[in-house]
Tab-separated table of C-alpha atoms and ligand atoms in Angstrom:
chain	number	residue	atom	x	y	z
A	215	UNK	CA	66.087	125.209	-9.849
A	216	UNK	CA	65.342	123.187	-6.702
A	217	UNK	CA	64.491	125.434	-3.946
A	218	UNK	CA	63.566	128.603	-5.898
A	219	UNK	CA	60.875	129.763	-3.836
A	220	UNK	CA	60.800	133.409	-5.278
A	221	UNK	CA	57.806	134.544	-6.274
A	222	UNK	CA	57.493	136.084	-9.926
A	223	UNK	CA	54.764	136.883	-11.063
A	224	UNK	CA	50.497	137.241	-10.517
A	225	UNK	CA	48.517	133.980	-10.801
A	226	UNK	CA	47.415	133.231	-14.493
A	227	UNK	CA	44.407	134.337	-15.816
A	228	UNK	CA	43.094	130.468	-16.138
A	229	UNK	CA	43.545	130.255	-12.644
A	230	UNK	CA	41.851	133.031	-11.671
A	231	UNK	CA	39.024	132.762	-14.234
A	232	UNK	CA	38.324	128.910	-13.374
A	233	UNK	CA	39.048	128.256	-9.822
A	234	UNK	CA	35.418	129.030	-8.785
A	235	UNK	CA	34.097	126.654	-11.037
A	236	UNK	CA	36.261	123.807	-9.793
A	237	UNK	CA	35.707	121.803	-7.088
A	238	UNK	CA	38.898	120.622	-5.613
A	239	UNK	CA	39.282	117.098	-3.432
A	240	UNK	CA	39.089	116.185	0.601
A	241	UNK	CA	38.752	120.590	0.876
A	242	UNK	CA	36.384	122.912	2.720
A	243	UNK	CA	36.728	124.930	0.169
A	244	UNK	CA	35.539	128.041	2.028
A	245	UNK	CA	38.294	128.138	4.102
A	246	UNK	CA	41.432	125.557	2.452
A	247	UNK	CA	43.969	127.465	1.297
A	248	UNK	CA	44.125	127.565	-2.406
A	249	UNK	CA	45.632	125.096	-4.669
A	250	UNK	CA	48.512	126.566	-5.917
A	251	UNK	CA	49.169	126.942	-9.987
A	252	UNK	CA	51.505	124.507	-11.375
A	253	UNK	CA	52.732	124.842	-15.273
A	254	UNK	CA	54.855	122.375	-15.806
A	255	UNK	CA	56.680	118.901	-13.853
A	256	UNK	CA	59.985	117.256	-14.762
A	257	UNK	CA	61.651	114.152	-12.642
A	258	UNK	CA	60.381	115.146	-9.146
A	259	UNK	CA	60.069	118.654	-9.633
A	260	UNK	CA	56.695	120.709	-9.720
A	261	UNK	CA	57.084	124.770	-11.541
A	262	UNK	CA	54.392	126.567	-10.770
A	263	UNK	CA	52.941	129.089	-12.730
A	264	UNK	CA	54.840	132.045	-10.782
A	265	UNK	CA	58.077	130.632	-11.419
A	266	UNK	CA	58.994	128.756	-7.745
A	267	UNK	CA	60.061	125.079	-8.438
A	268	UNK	CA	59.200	122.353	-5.490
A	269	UNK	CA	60.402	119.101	-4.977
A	270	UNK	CA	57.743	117.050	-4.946
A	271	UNK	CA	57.644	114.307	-1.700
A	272	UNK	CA	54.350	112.447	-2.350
A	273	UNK	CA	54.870	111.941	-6.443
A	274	UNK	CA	50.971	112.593	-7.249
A	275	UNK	CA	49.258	110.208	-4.567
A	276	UNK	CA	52.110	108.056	-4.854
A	277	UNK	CA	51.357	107.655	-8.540
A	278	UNK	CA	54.354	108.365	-10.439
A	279	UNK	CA	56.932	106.257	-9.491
A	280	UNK	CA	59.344	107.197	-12.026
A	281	UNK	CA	59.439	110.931	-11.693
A	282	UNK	CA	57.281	112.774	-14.256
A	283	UNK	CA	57.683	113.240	-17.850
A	284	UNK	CA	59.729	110.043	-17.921
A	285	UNK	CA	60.917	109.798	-21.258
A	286	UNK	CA	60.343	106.609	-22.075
A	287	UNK	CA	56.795	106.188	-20.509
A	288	UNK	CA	56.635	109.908	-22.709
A	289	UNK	CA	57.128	108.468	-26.222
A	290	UNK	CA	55.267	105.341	-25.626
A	291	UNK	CA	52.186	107.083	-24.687
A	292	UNK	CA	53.410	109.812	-28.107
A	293	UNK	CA	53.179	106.638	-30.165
A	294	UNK	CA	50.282	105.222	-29.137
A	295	UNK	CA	48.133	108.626	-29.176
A	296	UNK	CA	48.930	108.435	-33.048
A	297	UNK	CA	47.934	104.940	-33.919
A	298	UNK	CA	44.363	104.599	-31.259
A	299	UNK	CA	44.399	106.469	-28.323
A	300	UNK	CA	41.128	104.381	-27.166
A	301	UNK	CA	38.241	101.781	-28.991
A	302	UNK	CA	35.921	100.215	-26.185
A	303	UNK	CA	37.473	97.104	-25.072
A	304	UNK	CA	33.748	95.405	-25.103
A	305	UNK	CA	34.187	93.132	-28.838
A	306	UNK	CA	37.270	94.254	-29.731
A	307	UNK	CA	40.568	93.932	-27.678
A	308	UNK	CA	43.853	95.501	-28.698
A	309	UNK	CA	47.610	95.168	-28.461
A	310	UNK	CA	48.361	97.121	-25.277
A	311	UNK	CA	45.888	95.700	-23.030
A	312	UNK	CA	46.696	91.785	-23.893
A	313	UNK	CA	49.950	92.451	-23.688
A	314	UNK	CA	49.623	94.614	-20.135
A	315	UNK	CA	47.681	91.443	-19.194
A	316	UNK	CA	50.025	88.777	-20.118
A	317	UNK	CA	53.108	90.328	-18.091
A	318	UNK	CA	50.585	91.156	-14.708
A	319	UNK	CA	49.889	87.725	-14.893
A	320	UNK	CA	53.742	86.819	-15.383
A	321	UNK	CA	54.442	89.369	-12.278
A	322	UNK	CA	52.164	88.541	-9.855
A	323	UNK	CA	52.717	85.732	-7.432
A	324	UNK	CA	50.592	82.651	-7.227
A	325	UNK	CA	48.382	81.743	-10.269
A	326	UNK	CA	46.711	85.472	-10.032
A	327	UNK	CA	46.330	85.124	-13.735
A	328	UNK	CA	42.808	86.968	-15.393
A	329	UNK	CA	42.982	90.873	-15.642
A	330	UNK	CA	39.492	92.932	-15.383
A	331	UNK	CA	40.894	96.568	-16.148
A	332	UNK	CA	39.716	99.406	-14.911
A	333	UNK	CA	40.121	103.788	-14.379
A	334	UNK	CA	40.648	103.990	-10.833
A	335	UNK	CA	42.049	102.659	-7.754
A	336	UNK	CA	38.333	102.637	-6.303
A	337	UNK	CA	36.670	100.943	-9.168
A	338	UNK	CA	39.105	98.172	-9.215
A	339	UNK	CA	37.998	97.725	-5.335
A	340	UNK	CA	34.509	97.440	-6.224
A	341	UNK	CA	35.226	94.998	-9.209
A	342	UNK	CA	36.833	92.876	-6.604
A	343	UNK	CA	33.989	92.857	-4.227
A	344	UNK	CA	31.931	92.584	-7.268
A	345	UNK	CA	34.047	89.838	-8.138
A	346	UNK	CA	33.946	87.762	-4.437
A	347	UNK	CA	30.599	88.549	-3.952
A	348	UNK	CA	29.512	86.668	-7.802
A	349	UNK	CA	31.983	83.891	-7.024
A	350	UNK	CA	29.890	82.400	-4.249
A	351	UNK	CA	26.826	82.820	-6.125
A	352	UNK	CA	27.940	81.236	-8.943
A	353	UNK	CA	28.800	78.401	-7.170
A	354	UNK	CA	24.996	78.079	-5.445
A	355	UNK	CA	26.460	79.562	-2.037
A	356	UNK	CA	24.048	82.311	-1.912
A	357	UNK	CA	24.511	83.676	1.888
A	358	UNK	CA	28.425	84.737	1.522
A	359	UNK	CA	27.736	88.122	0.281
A	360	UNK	CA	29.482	90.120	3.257
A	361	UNK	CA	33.214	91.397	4.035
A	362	UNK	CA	35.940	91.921	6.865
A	363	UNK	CA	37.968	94.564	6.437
A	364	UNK	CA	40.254	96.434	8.511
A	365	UNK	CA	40.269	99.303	11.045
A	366	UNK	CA	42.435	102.074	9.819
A	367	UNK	CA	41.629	100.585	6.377
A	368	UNK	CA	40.839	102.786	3.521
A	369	UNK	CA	39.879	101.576	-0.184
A	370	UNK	CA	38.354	104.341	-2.135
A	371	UNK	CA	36.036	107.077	-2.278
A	372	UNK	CA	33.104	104.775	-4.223
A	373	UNK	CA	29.875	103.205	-2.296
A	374	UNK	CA	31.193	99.748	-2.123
A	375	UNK	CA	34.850	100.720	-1.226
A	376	UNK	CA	33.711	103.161	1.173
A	377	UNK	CA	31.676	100.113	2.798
A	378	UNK	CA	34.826	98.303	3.674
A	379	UNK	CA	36.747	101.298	4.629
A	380	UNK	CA	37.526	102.625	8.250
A	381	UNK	CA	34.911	104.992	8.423
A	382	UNK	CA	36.750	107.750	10.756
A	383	UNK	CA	40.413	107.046	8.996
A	384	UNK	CA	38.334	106.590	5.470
A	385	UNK	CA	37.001	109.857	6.077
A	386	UNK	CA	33.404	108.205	5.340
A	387	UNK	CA	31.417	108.878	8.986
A	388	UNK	CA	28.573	110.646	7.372
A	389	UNK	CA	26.987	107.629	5.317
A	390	UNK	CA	26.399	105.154	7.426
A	391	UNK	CA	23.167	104.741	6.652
A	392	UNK	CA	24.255	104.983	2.810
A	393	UNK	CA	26.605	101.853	3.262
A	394	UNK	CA	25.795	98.289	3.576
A	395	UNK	CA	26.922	97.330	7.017
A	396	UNK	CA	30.102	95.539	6.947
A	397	UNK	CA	32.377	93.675	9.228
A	398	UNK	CA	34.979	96.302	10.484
A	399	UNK	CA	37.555	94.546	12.772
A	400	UNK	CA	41.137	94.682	14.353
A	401	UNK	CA	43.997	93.482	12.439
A	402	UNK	CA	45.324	90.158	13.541
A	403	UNK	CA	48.678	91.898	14.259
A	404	UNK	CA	49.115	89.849	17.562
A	405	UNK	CA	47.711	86.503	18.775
A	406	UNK	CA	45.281	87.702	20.758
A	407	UNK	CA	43.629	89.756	17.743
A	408	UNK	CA	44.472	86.629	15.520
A	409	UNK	CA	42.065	84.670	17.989
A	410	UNK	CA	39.268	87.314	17.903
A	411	UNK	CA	39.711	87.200	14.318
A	412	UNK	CA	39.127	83.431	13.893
A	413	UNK	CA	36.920	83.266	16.905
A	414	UNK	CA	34.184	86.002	14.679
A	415	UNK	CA	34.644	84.097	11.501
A	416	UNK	CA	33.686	80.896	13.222
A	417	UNK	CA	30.754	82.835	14.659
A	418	UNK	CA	29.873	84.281	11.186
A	419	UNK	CA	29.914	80.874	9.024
A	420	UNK	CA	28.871	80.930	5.708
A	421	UNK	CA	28.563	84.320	5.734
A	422	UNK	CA	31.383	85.932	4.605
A	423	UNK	CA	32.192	86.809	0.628
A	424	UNK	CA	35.917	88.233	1.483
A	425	UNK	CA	38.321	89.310	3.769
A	426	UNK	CA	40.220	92.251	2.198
A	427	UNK	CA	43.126	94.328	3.702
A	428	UNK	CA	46.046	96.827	2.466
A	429	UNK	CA	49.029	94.767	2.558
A	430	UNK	CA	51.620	95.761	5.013
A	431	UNK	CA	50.677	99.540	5.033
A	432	UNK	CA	47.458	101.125	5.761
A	433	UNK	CA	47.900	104.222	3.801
A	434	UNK	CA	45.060	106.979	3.407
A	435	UNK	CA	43.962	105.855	6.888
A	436	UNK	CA	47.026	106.810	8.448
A	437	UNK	CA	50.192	105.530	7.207
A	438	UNK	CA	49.960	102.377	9.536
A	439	UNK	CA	52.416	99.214	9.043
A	440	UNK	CA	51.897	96.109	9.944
A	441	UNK	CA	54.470	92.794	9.346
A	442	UNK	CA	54.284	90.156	6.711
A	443	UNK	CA	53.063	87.702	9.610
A	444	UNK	CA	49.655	89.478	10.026
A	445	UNK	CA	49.108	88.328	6.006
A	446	UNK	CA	50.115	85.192	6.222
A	447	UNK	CA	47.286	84.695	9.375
A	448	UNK	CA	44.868	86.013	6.881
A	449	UNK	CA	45.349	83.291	4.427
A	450	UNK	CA	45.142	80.404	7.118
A	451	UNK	CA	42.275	82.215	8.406
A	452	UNK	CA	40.488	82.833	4.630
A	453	UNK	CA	41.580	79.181	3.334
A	454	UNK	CA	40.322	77.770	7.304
A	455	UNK	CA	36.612	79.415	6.812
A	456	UNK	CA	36.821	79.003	3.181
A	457	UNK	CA	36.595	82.536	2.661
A	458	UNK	CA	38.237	84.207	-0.765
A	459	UNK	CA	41.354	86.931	0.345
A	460	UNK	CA	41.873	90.356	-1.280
A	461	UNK	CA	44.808	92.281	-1.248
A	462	UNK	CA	44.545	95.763	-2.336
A	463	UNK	CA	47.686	97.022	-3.708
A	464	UNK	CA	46.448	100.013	-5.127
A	465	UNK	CA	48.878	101.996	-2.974
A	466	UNK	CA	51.498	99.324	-2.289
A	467	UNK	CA	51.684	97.553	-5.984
A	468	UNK	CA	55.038	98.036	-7.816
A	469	UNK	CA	57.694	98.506	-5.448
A	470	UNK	CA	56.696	101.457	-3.036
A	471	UNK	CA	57.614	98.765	0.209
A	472	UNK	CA	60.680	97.050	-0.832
A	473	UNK	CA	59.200	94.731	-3.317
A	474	UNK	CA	57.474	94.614	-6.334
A	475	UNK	CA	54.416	93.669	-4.999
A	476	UNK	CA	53.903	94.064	-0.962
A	477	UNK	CA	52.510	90.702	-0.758
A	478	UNK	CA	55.958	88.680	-1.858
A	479	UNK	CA	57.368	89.927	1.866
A	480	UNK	CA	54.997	87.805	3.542
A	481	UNK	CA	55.148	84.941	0.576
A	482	UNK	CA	51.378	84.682	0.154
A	483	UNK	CA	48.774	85.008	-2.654
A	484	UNK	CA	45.355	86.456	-2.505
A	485	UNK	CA	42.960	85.202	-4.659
A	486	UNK	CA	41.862	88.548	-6.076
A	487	UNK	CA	44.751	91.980	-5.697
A	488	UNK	CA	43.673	95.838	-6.727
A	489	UNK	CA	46.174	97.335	-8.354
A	490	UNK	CA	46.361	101.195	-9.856
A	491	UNK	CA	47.951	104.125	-9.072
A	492	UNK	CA	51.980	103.510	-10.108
A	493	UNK	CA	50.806	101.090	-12.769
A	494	UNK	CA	51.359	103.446	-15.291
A	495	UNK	CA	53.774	105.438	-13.761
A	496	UNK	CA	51.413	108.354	-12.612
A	497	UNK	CA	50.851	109.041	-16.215
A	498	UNK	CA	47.222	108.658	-17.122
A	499	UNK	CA	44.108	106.532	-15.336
A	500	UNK	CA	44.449	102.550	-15.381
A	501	UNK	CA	43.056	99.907	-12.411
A	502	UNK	CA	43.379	96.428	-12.397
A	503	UNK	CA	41.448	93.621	-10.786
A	504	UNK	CA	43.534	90.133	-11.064
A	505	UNK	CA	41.764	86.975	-10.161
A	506	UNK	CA	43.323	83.204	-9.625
A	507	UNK	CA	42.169	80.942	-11.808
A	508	UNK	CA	40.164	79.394	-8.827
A	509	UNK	CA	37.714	82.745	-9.036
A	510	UNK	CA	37.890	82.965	-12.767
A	511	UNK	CA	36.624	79.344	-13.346
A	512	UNK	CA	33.627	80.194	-11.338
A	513	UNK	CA	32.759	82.499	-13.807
A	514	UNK	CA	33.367	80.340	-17.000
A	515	UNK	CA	30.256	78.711	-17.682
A	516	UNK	CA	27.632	78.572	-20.420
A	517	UNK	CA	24.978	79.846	-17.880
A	518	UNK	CA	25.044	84.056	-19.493
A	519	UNK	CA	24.272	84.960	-16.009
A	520	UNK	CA	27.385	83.991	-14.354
A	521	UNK	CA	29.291	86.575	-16.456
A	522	UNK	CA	30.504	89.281	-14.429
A	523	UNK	CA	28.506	92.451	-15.619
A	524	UNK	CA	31.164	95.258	-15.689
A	525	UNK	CA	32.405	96.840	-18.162
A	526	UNK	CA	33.759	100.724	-17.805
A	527	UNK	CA	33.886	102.979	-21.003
A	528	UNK	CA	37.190	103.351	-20.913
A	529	UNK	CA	38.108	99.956	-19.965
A	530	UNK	CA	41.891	99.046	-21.002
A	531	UNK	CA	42.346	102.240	-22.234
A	532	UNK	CA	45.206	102.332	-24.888
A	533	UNK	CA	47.077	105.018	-23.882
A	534	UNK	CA	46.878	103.479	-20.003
A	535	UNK	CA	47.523	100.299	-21.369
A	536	UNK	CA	50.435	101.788	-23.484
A	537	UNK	CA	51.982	104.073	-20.232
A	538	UNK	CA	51.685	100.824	-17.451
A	539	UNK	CA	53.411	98.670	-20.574
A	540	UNK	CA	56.289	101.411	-20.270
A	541	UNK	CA	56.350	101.477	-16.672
A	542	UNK	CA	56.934	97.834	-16.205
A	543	UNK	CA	59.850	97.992	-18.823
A	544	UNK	CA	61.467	100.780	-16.618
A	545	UNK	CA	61.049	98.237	-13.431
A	546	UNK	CA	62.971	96.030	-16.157
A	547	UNK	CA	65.661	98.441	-16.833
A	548	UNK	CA	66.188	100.099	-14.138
A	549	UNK	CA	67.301	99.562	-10.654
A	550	UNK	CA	64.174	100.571	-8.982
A	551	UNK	CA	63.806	98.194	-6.440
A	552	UNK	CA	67.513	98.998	-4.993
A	553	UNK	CA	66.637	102.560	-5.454
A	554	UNK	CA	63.619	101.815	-3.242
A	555	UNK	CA	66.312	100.297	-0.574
A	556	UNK	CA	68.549	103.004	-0.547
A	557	UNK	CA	65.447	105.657	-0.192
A	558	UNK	CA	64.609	103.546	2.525
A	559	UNK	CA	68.082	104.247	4.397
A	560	UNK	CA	68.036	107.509	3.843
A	561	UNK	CA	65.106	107.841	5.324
A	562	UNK	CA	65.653	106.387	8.812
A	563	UNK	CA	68.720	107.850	8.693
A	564	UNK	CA	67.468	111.316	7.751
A	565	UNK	CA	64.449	111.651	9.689
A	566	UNK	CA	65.705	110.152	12.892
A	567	UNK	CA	66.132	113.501	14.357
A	568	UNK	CA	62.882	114.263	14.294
A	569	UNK	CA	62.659	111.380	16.964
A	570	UNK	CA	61.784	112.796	20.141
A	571	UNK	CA	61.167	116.461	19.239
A	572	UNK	CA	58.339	118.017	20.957
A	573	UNK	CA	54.671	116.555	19.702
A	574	UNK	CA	56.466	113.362	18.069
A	575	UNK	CA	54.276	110.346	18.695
A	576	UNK	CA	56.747	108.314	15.913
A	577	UNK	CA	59.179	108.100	13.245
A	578	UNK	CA	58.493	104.780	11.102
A	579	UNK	CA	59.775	103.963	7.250
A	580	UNK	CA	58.738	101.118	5.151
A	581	UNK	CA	59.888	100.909	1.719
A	582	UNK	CA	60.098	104.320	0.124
A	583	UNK	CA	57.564	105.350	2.692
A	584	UNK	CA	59.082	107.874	5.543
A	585	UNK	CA	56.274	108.924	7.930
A	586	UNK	CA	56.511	111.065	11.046
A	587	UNK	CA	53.102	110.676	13.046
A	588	UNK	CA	52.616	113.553	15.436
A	589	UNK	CA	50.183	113.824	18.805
A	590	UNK	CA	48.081	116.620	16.971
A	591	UNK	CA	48.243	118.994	13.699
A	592	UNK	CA	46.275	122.016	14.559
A	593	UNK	CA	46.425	123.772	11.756
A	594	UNK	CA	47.164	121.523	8.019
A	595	UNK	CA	46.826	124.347	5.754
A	596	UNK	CA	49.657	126.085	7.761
A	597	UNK	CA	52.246	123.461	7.773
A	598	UNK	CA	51.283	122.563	4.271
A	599	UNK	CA	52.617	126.491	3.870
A	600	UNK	CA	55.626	126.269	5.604
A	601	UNK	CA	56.501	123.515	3.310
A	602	UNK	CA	56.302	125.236	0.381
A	603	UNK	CA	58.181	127.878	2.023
A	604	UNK	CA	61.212	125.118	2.182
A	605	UNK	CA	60.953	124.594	-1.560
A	606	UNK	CA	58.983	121.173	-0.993
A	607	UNK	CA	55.393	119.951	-1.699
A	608	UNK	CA	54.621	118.078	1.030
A	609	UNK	CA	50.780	117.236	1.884
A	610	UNK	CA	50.208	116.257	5.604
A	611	UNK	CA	47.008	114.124	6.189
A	612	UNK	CA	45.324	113.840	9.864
A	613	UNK	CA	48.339	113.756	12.748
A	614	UNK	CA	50.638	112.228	9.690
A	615	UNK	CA	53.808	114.222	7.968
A	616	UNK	CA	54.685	111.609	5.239
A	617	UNK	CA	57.318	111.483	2.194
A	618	UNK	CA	56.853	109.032	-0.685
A	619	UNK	CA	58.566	110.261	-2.877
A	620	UNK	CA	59.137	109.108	-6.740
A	621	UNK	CA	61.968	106.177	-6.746
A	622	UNK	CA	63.668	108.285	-9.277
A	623	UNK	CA	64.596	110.966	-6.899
A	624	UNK	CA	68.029	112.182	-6.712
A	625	UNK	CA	70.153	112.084	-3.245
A	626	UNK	CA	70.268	115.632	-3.055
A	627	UNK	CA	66.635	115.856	-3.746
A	628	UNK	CA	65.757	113.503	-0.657
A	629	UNK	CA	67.617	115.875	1.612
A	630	UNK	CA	66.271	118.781	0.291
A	631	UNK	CA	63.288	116.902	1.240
A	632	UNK	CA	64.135	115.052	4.721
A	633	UNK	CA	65.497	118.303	6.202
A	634	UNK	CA	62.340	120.466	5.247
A	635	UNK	CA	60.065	117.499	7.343
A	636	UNK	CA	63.211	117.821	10.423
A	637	UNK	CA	62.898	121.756	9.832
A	638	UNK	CA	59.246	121.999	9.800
A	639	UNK	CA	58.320	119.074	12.663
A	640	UNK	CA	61.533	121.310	14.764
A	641	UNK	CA	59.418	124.685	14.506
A	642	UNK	CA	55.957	123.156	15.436
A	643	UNK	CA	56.153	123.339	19.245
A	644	UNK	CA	59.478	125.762	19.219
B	153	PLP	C1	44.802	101.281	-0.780
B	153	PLP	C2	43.949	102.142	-1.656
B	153	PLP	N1	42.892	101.603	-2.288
B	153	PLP	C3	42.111	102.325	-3.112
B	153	PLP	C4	42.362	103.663	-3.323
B	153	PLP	C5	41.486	104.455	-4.247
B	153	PLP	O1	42.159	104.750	-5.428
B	153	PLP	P1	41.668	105.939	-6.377
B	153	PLP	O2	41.931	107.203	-5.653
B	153	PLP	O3	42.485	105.778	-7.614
B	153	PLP	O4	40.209	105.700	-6.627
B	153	PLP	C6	43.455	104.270	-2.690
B	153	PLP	C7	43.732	105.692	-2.873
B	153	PLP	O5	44.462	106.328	-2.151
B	153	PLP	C8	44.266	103.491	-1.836
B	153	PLP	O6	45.332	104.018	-1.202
């Protein structure tokens, strides 16, 4: 069915009946195109309603690593739904959630070892600035209540993750005077940055809560890489000025660079890591916030106000916690991280010719992430189209054509894929 682009029939009468009451994301909605109908989605294929079938290149945000519908992910969830699809997690804990717990805290490196579950990528950011921010006051250090964060950075769409985002690449320039001013610098990806880096946190003192950074890959901010060294000058730098470290994974947790968690390429702990998105597989809503022990024991008192005060309704929901526990078998059972090596190759190898076409500024890969970055898009909604006209859903952001695709992907699939982004960057400037 791959690469049936014929179209069928007339949009569904749902669609048509509900699309002005919806309000759809990152869209000026007077003048995006449309979203387009989908019915049904099965491995890394998307039907939609008028019968076309695309192969999906960005699996859902990135979300479902395994492909959809994945069977066993499927009847976990199935089971689950019949016994308690959800009881509030605040006096009561359940099965699923203490046993998602226990293996994150087996997983993760270092002694990242107490889970705060969440719904979303950008709650679990705030939870861990929450989290930093209460760890210093706990302790009587009551002037380390700011954060360093990255240019290019992006960490959610909520106030406090918004704060510590890039506001151009984090898409958040009109609230600056909404956001408490944080410190928005240059990666230490060279010495002289490293220097500028130590040189403000010596200047800063006591001031600082956190540093926090995407590991390895800047993602919604523009598909940037950086090497393991540049997190491994973070911790010197955090553990130097006695600062806590945050990694957020939420894009880069379970596997999507080459490793489970993007951190083990550089060999370093944070003290507190985001995690969301592909922990359960891009089946259902589920964040985590894992602390050391070293930030948890700050917390563990018989003072009631050094609890942290969070608590989302659907905290550790069951059916999450039921999916991610299914997800992490599959990384188990399944050779996902070699999978993640050999869509790796056939990236570079397949989108090398798009290397020094007209408007190129670069071809880069990392993981099961293939990005070409052009000079300039003019017109997104237009090469979004001509996409879908190569039996692909592709979703180019900014001056960035990207392709992360699930791990589950077949060969054939990829190339269907890799040859639409070499057909489609060939007939920009043609
Ligand atoms: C690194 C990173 N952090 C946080 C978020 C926010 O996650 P969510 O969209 O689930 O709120 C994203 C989303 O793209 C992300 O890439």
């Amino acid at each position: 069915m791959a690469g049936d682009t014929s179209k069928k029939d007339e949009p569904p009468d749902w669609y048509a009946a509900g699309l002005e009451h919806a309000w759809p994301p990152y869209a000026q909605m007077k003048t995006a195109a449309p979203p387009l109908p989908v019915v049904r989605t099965q491995g890394s294929r998307i039907v939609l309603a008028d019968g076309r079938v695309l192969i999906d290149g960005i699996a859902s945000w990135w979300t479902a690593c395994h492909g959809y519908n994945q069977s066993h992910i499927r009847h976990a969830v199935a089971k689950q739904l019949k016994q308690m699809p959800h009881v509030m997690f605040g006096g009561l804990a359940h099965e699923p959630a203490l046993t998602l717990a226990r293996r994150l805290a087996t997983l993760l490196p270092g002694d990242l070892s107490r889970v705060f579950f969440s719904d979303s990528g950008s709650v679990a950011v705030e939870v861990a600035l929450k989290m930093a921010a209460q760890y210093w006051i706990n302790r009587g250090v009551k002037r380390r209540s700011q954060f360093v964060a990255f240019k290019g950075g992006y960490h959610g769409d909520t106030t406090g993750a918004m704060a510590v985002s890039d506001a151009e690449g984090g898409m958040h320039a009109l609230f600056a005077g909404l956001l408490p001013q944080q410190h928005i610098v240059d990666l230490p990806d060279n010495d002289e940055r490293a220097a500028a880096l130590d040189k403000l946190l010596a200047e800063l003192g006591d001031t600082i809560a956190a540093i926090i950074v995407e590991p390895l890959v800047q993602g919604a901010g523009g598909m940037k890489f950086h090497d393991a060294a540049v997190l491994k000058r973070l911790r010197v730098l955090a553990d130097k000025y006695d600062t806590l470290l945050i990694f957020d994974e939420v894009f880069t947790g379970f596997g999507r660079t080459g490793t489970l968690f993007a951190c083990e390429a550089a060999g370093v702990a944070p003290d507190i890591i985001a995690l969301s998105k592909a922990l359960t597989g891009g089946t259902l809503p589920l964040a985590a916030t894992v602390a050391t022990r070293k930030v948890f024991d700050a917390f563990w008192s018989d003072d009631p106000k050094k609890a942290l005060m969070h608590g989302p309704s659907y905290m550790a929901n069951a059916l999450g916690c039921a999916a991610a526990n299914a997800s992490l078998d599959l990384f188990e059972s399944e050779p996902r991280l070699q999978q993640v090596a050999a869509i790796a190759s056939a990236l570079l190898q397949d989108m090398a010719p798009c290397r020094g076409m007209p408007g190129v500024k670069d071809v880069r890969v990392q993981g099961a992430i293939g990005v070409v970055e052009m000079e300039h898009i003019d017109d997104l909604d237009a090469l979004r189209a001509r996409f879908v006209e190569q039996g692909v859903f592709v979703r180019p952001f900014g001056t960035i054509i990207y392709l992360t695709p699930a791990f589950s992907i077949t060969p054939d699939e990829l190339k269907t894929l890799t040859d639409a982004v070499v057909n489609v960057v060939r007939s920009i400037n043609s």
